[in-house]
Amino acid sequence: MPLTTRASEVQMHPALAALPSITPVGMAALLPGASATFSVVSNKDKLGASIDGTFLPDLSARQKFLKSHIPDLVDLTLDEVISMSTKALQKKIGNSKVIIIRSTEIDAAGENATTTTYARRLMDNVVEDLARCLGRPAAIGVGEAVVAADHGHLFFAADRDPSMRLDTPGGDAIDLHRRCWVGRGGATPAGSVRVPGAKLGYATDLDFAFPASTSVFKSGGDLCYHHGGTSLQEMIIPVIAVKLKVDGSAKAEKDAVILTHDFDAVTNRIFTVHIELGAASKDLFAGARKVRAIAYPTIGRSPAQPLRPAQSWRRAF
């Protein structure tokens, strides 16, 4: 189901992901307060983001952080929203003002699928599922949604050639991926760039190294699908603001009855009014609808006075 069938307005803007473009960093960059005090640090040899002094290395830490800022937050996965009944979803959401819906399916497909063709098919399905997913909260009255991502990715048809695989910087490595190295010391291999954390705006003593092109470091991880680096494909993420057609307003619009006329006052017993029915009556398979228009005067009005359409006669026509 296309997103436009559930939306009255869709606005999409590009945004810049945080470096390195990996999940623990990118997801934390979407959290409240990240625009003011965001950094990438290590704690006990584990890499994570830091917001206002809170270390956020994984999903559990991010969920706890969100709950501390938005107590009535509801956190769901894409699969839960799609598979849950409308009644169960309504009960789960209750009166919460903020709903988080998480999806990890695209990363999972790229990193774990047996073939690139199968992975791309799964990714296409996820995009369709996201559009379907937005229809579920709309059905229970949720009117606005924002769709964003933690990072982009590179996805090649075949494994990176051995000539495209770079030596790692070595040194005190805190984290290593195909497209980024984070740590201290070591060397800067040919074909890569090294950036101190301070130059990225982080209050950290860590250095960051990235392949300068679409090359990859010699490390674990897929050789077709990867992220963490500085390419536009990895760094530019969409931010989509959606105003949803909630079921109540959609039904009201569908069943609407609109009366129009080309006069200011009723001065004759015979006059013309144009009646337009909503989309429900234009459906080829819709049943018959009975509509009665009634005109009647306001209390105390003399019958000799002209009757305006906003008032009416006590007469069906």
Short mmCIF file of C-alpha atoms in Angstrom, two decimals:
data_model
loop_
_atom_site.label_atom_id
_atom_site.label_comp_id
_atom_site.label_asym_id
_atom_site.label_seq_id
_atom_site.Cartn_x
_atom_site.Cartn_y
_atom_site.Cartn_z
CA MET A 1 0.00 0.00 0.00
CA PRO A 2 1.62 3.31 -1.06
CA LEU A 3 2.23 5.80 1.72
CA THR A 4 0.18 8.44 -0.10
CA THR A 5 -3.02 6.43 0.36
CA ARG A 6 -2.72 6.89 4.12
CA ALA A 7 -1.27 10.40 4.18
CA SER A 8 -2.80 13.80 3.64
CA GLU A 9 0.66 15.39 3.49
CA VAL A 10 4.20 14.01 3.08
CA GLN A 11 7.38 16.08 3.38
CA MET A 12 10.84 14.58 2.91
CA HIS A 13 14.11 16.31 3.79
CA PRO A 14 17.72 15.07 3.69
CA ALA A 15 19.72 14.96 6.91
CA LEU A 16 23.33 14.17 7.76
CA ALA A 17 24.01 11.05 9.82
CA ALA A 18 26.57 11.04 12.62
CA LEU A 19 30.01 9.49 12.10
CA PRO A 20 30.86 6.69 12.19
CA SER A 21 27.67 5.69 10.36
CA ILE A 22 26.94 2.64 12.49
CA THR A 23 23.84 1.79 14.50
CA PRO A 24 24.99 2.58 18.08
CA VAL A 25 26.02 6.07 16.96
CA GLY A 26 23.27 6.81 14.43
CA MET A 27 20.39 5.68 16.62
CA ALA A 28 21.66 7.67 19.60
CA ALA A 29 21.92 10.76 17.39
CA LEU A 30 18.12 10.64 16.98
CA LEU A 31 17.46 10.82 20.73
CA PRO A 32 16.30 13.87 22.73
CA GLY A 33 19.18 16.16 23.67
CA ALA A 34 21.56 14.84 21.01
CA SER A 35 21.67 18.18 19.22
CA ALA A 36 23.20 19.82 22.31
CA THR A 37 25.61 17.38 23.97
CA PHE A 38 26.31 14.49 21.57
CA SER A 39 29.66 12.71 21.58
CA VAL A 40 31.17 9.32 20.70
CA VAL A 41 33.24 7.80 23.50
CA SER A 42 34.49 4.51 24.87
CA ASN A 43 33.73 3.00 28.24
CA LYS A 44 35.52 -0.15 29.38
CA ASP A 45 36.70 -0.74 25.81
CA LYS A 46 33.16 -0.51 24.46
CA LEU A 47 32.13 2.11 21.90
CA GLY A 48 28.98 4.15 22.34
CA ALA A 49 27.41 7.56 22.12
CA SER A 50 27.14 9.98 25.02
CA ILE A 51 24.31 12.45 25.60
CA ASP A 52 24.50 14.76 28.60
CA GLY A 53 27.01 12.39 30.20
CA THR A 54 24.90 9.24 29.71
CA PHE A 55 26.76 6.40 27.96
CA LEU A 56 24.61 4.71 25.31
CA PRO A 57 26.31 1.65 23.82
CA ASP A 58 23.27 -0.41 22.84
CA LEU A 59 19.49 -0.65 22.41
CA SER A 60 18.82 -1.34 26.07
CA ALA A 61 20.65 1.83 27.13
CA ARG A 62 18.82 3.90 24.51
CA GLN A 63 15.44 2.57 25.62
CA LYS A 64 16.21 3.38 29.25
CA PHE A 65 17.34 6.89 28.24
CA LEU A 66 14.13 7.50 26.28
CA LYS A 67 11.95 6.30 29.15
CA SER A 68 13.67 8.72 31.51
CA HIS A 69 12.79 11.61 29.18
CA ILE A 70 9.37 10.43 27.97
CA PRO A 71 7.80 8.34 30.77
CA ASP A 72 4.65 7.33 28.85
CA LEU A 73 6.59 6.32 25.73
CA VAL A 74 5.44 3.17 23.91
CA ASP A 75 8.22 1.21 22.18
CA LEU A 76 7.25 -1.29 19.46
CA THR A 77 8.88 -3.12 16.56
CA LEU A 78 7.70 -2.97 12.97
CA ASP A 79 6.69 -6.62 13.10
CA GLU A 80 4.64 -6.09 16.26
CA VAL A 81 2.68 -3.21 14.76
CA ILE A 82 1.90 -5.05 11.52
CA SER A 83 0.90 -8.33 13.18
CA MET A 84 -1.05 -6.86 16.12
CA SER A 85 -4.83 -6.48 15.90
CA THR A 86 -6.25 -2.96 15.92
CA LYS A 87 -7.84 -3.59 19.31
CA ALA A 88 -4.58 -4.91 20.79
CA LEU A 89 -2.63 -1.99 19.33
CA GLN A 90 -5.10 0.50 20.81
CA LYS A 91 -4.75 -1.14 24.22
CA LYS A 92 -0.95 -1.16 23.96
CA ILE A 93 -0.70 2.51 22.97
CA GLY A 94 -3.40 3.78 25.32
CA ASN A 95 -3.09 7.54 25.84
CA SER A 96 0.63 7.75 25.09
CA LYS A 97 1.69 10.87 23.20
CA VAL A 98 4.86 9.34 21.70
CA ILE A 99 5.18 5.97 19.96
CA ILE A 100 8.51 4.57 18.78
CA ILE A 101 8.39 1.93 16.03
CA ARG A 102 11.77 0.30 15.36
CA SER A 103 12.88 -1.64 12.29
CA THR A 104 16.15 -3.56 11.91
CA GLU A 105 15.08 -5.60 8.90
CA ILE A 106 17.13 -3.73 6.26
CA ASP A 107 20.42 -4.17 8.13
CA ALA A 108 19.53 -7.78 8.90
CA ALA A 109 18.79 -8.50 5.24
CA GLY A 110 22.03 -6.94 4.03
CA GLU A 111 24.22 -8.59 6.64
CA ASN A 112 22.62 -12.03 6.82
CA ALA A 113 20.91 -12.85 3.51
CA THR A 114 22.46 -15.68 1.50
CA THR A 115 22.34 -13.81 -1.84
CA THR A 116 22.25 -10.15 -2.85
CA THR A 117 19.12 -10.72 -4.95
CA TYR A 118 17.27 -12.13 -1.96
CA ALA A 119 18.53 -9.32 0.27
CA ARG A 120 17.29 -6.64 -2.14
CA ARG A 121 13.90 -8.33 -2.32
CA LEU A 122 13.67 -8.30 1.47
CA MET A 123 14.63 -4.62 1.58
CA ASP A 124 11.93 -3.72 -0.95
CA ASN A 125 9.41 -5.57 1.21
CA VAL A 126 10.51 -3.60 4.27
CA VAL A 127 9.81 -0.30 2.51
CA GLU A 128 6.31 -1.54 1.67
CA ASP A 129 5.86 -2.74 5.26
CA LEU A 130 6.77 0.71 6.57
CA ALA A 131 3.98 2.26 4.50
CA ARG A 132 1.54 -0.43 5.69
CA CYS A 133 2.69 0.07 9.25
CA LEU A 134 1.69 3.74 9.28
CA GLY A 135 -1.87 2.75 8.45
CA ARG A 136 -2.17 0.85 11.74
CA PRO A 137 -1.70 3.79 14.16
CA ALA A 138 -3.76 5.96 11.79
CA ALA A 139 -6.63 3.51 12.29
CA ILE A 140 -6.67 4.31 16.02
CA GLY A 141 -6.35 8.07 15.71
CA VAL A 142 -2.61 8.80 15.46
CA GLY A 143 -2.35 11.82 13.16
CA GLU A 144 1.38 12.48 12.68
CA ALA A 145 4.49 10.37 12.11
CA VAL A 146 8.17 10.97 11.42
CA VAL A 147 10.23 8.35 9.58
CA ALA A 148 14.02 8.53 9.92
CA ALA A 149 17.09 6.29 9.77
CA ASP A 150 20.30 5.91 11.73
CA HIS A 151 22.51 5.59 8.63
CA GLY A 152 22.57 4.64 4.98
CA HIS A 153 24.62 1.88 3.37
CA LEU A 154 26.66 0.70 0.40
CA PHE A 155 25.36 -2.42 -1.33
CA PHE A 156 27.32 -3.93 -4.20
CA ALA A 157 26.32 -6.77 -6.53
CA ALA A 158 29.44 -8.77 -5.64
CA ASP A 159 32.05 -8.99 -2.89
CA ARG A 160 34.67 -6.26 -2.79
CA ASP A 161 37.70 -7.34 -4.82
CA PRO A 162 40.80 -8.21 -2.74
CA SER A 163 42.46 -5.07 -4.12
CA MET A 164 39.70 -3.03 -2.42
CA ARG A 165 40.41 -4.50 1.03
CA LEU A 166 42.67 -2.29 3.15
CA ASP A 167 44.86 -3.16 6.10
CA THR A 168 43.46 -1.99 9.42
CA PRO A 169 45.13 0.83 11.39
CA GLY A 170 45.96 -1.53 14.24
CA GLY A 171 46.83 0.20 17.51
CA ASP A 172 44.37 0.17 20.40
CA ALA A 173 41.23 -0.62 18.40
CA ILE A 174 37.97 -0.02 20.27
CA ASP A 175 35.70 -0.89 17.33
CA LEU A 176 36.34 -2.16 13.81
CA HIS A 177 33.95 -2.50 10.88
CA ARG A 178 34.37 -2.85 7.14
CA ARG A 179 33.98 0.91 6.72
CA CYS A 180 35.41 2.38 9.92
CA TRP A 181 37.99 1.93 12.66
CA VAL A 182 37.75 3.61 16.06
CA GLY A 183 40.60 3.61 18.54
CA ARG A 184 43.93 5.11 19.56
CA GLY A 185 47.40 4.91 18.09
CA GLY A 186 48.31 2.63 15.21
CA ALA A 187 48.97 3.73 11.64
CA THR A 188 46.94 5.23 8.81
CA PRO A 189 46.89 2.69 5.95
CA ALA A 190 47.20 3.86 2.35
CA GLY A 191 43.77 4.55 0.88
CA SER A 192 42.25 5.66 4.19
CA VAL A 193 41.80 8.89 6.13
CA ARG A 194 42.19 9.43 9.86
CA VAL A 195 40.21 12.06 11.77
CA PRO A 196 40.60 13.01 15.47
CA GLY A 197 37.30 12.91 17.33
CA ALA A 198 37.62 16.59 18.23
CA LYS A 199 37.41 17.50 14.53
CA LEU A 200 34.05 15.73 14.37
CA GLY A 201 32.86 17.82 17.30
CA TYR A 202 33.20 15.05 19.87
CA ALA A 203 34.62 15.48 23.37
CA THR A 204 36.77 12.35 23.11
CA ASP A 205 40.38 11.20 22.75
CA LEU A 206 39.40 8.64 20.11
CA ASP A 207 40.54 8.70 16.50
CA PHE A 208 38.39 7.58 13.58
CA ALA A 209 39.70 6.05 10.34
CA PHE A 210 37.67 5.53 7.16
CA PRO A 211 38.44 4.13 3.70
CA ALA A 212 38.80 7.10 1.36
CA SER A 213 36.80 5.49 -1.45
CA THR A 214 34.40 2.54 -1.46
CA SER A 215 37.14 0.26 -0.18
CA VAL A 216 36.76 -1.74 3.03
CA PHE A 217 39.02 -2.71 5.90
CA LYS A 218 40.09 -6.30 6.33
CA SER A 219 37.72 -7.24 9.13
CA GLY A 220 34.69 -9.35 9.81
CA GLY A 221 31.45 -8.44 8.10
CA ASP A 222 29.77 -8.68 4.73
CA LEU A 223 31.75 -7.76 1.61
CA CYS A 224 28.72 -6.58 -0.41
CA TYR A 225 26.65 -4.71 2.16
CA HIS A 226 28.33 -2.39 4.65
CA HIS A 227 28.17 1.00 6.34
CA GLY A 228 30.13 3.10 8.81
CA GLY A 229 32.00 5.26 6.33
CA THR A 230 31.78 8.72 4.84
CA SER A 231 30.17 8.19 1.42
CA LEU A 232 26.98 10.08 0.61
CA GLN A 233 25.13 6.77 0.44
CA GLU A 234 26.08 6.07 4.06
CA MET A 235 25.77 9.62 5.37
CA ILE A 236 22.64 11.13 3.82
CA ILE A 237 19.49 9.89 5.52
CA PRO A 238 15.83 10.74 4.85
CA VAL A 239 13.60 12.48 7.36
CA ILE A 240 9.98 12.04 6.29
CA ALA A 241 7.23 13.97 8.07
CA VAL A 242 3.79 12.46 7.47
CA LYS A 243 0.35 13.78 8.32
CA LEU A 244 -1.87 10.72 8.43
CA LYS A 245 -5.51 10.38 7.49
CA VAL A 246 -6.88 9.00 10.72
CA ASP A 247 -9.83 6.65 10.33
CA GLY A 248 -12.31 9.00 11.98
CA SER A 249 -11.66 11.89 9.60
CA ALA A 250 -11.32 9.57 6.62
CA LYS A 251 -14.73 8.05 7.36
CA ALA A 252 -16.27 11.50 7.86
CA GLU A 253 -14.89 12.63 4.51
CA LYS A 254 -16.06 9.44 2.84
CA ASP A 255 -19.63 9.79 4.18
CA ALA A 256 -19.84 13.57 3.80
CA VAL A 257 -22.90 15.32 2.38
CA ILE A 258 -22.20 18.78 0.91
CA LEU A 259 -24.97 21.25 -0.01
CA THR A 260 -24.23 24.23 -2.26
CA HIS A 261 -26.49 26.95 -3.70
CA ASP A 262 -26.25 30.16 -5.72
CA PHE A 263 -28.61 32.37 -3.71
CA ASP A 264 -28.47 34.30 -0.43
CA ALA A 265 -32.09 33.89 0.68
CA VAL A 266 -35.02 31.58 -0.07
CA THR A 267 -37.81 33.76 -1.48
CA ASN A 268 -39.75 31.14 -3.43
CA ARG A 269 -41.28 27.76 -2.71
CA ILE A 270 -39.26 26.33 -5.63
CA PHE A 271 -35.46 26.62 -5.56
CA THR A 272 -32.42 24.52 -6.47
CA VAL A 273 -29.79 23.08 -4.15
CA HIS A 274 -26.85 20.99 -5.34
CA ILE A 275 -26.16 17.93 -3.14
CA GLU A 276 -22.76 16.22 -3.38
CA LEU A 277 -22.12 12.95 -1.60
CA GLY A 278 -18.75 11.74 -0.32
CA ALA A 279 -16.55 9.09 -1.89
CA ALA A 280 -18.53 6.24 -0.33
CA SER A 281 -21.42 6.92 -2.71
CA LYS A 282 -19.15 7.01 -5.76
CA ASP A 283 -17.99 3.45 -5.22
CA LEU A 284 -19.33 1.18 -7.98
CA PHE A 285 -20.33 -1.41 -5.39
CA ALA A 286 -21.66 0.96 -2.73
CA GLY A 287 -25.22 0.47 -1.53
CA ALA A 288 -27.98 3.05 -1.95
CA ARG A 289 -27.99 6.02 0.45
CA LYS A 290 -31.01 8.02 1.54
CA VAL A 291 -30.39 11.72 2.11
CA ARG A 292 -33.09 14.17 3.24
CA ALA A 293 -32.60 17.92 3.10
CA ILE A 294 -34.89 19.89 5.42
CA ALA A 295 -35.57 23.65 5.46
CA TYR A 296 -37.25 25.34 8.44
CA PRO A 297 -37.54 28.90 9.81
CA THR A 298 -36.02 30.08 13.04
CA ILE A 299 -38.38 30.45 16.00
CA GLY A 300 -40.30 33.71 15.94
CA ARG A 301 -39.67 34.46 12.25
CA SER A 302 -42.67 35.69 10.28
CA PRO A 303 -43.53 33.47 7.27
CA ALA A 304 -43.59 36.64 5.17
CA GLN A 305 -39.90 37.26 5.81
CA PRO A 306 -37.40 35.75 3.37
CA LEU A 307 -35.82 32.49 4.57
CA ARG A 308 -32.05 32.14 4.38
CA PRO A 309 -30.51 28.73 3.54
CA ALA A 310 -28.72 28.46 6.88
CA GLN A 311 -32.19 28.47 8.49
CA SER A 312 -34.82 26.26 6.73
CA TRP A 313 -38.46 25.34 6.38
CA ARG A 314 -40.14 22.49 8.18
CA ARG A 315 -40.60 20.81 4.84
CA ALA A 316 -38.76 17.91 3.24
CA PHE A 317 -37.77 18.22 -0.38
#
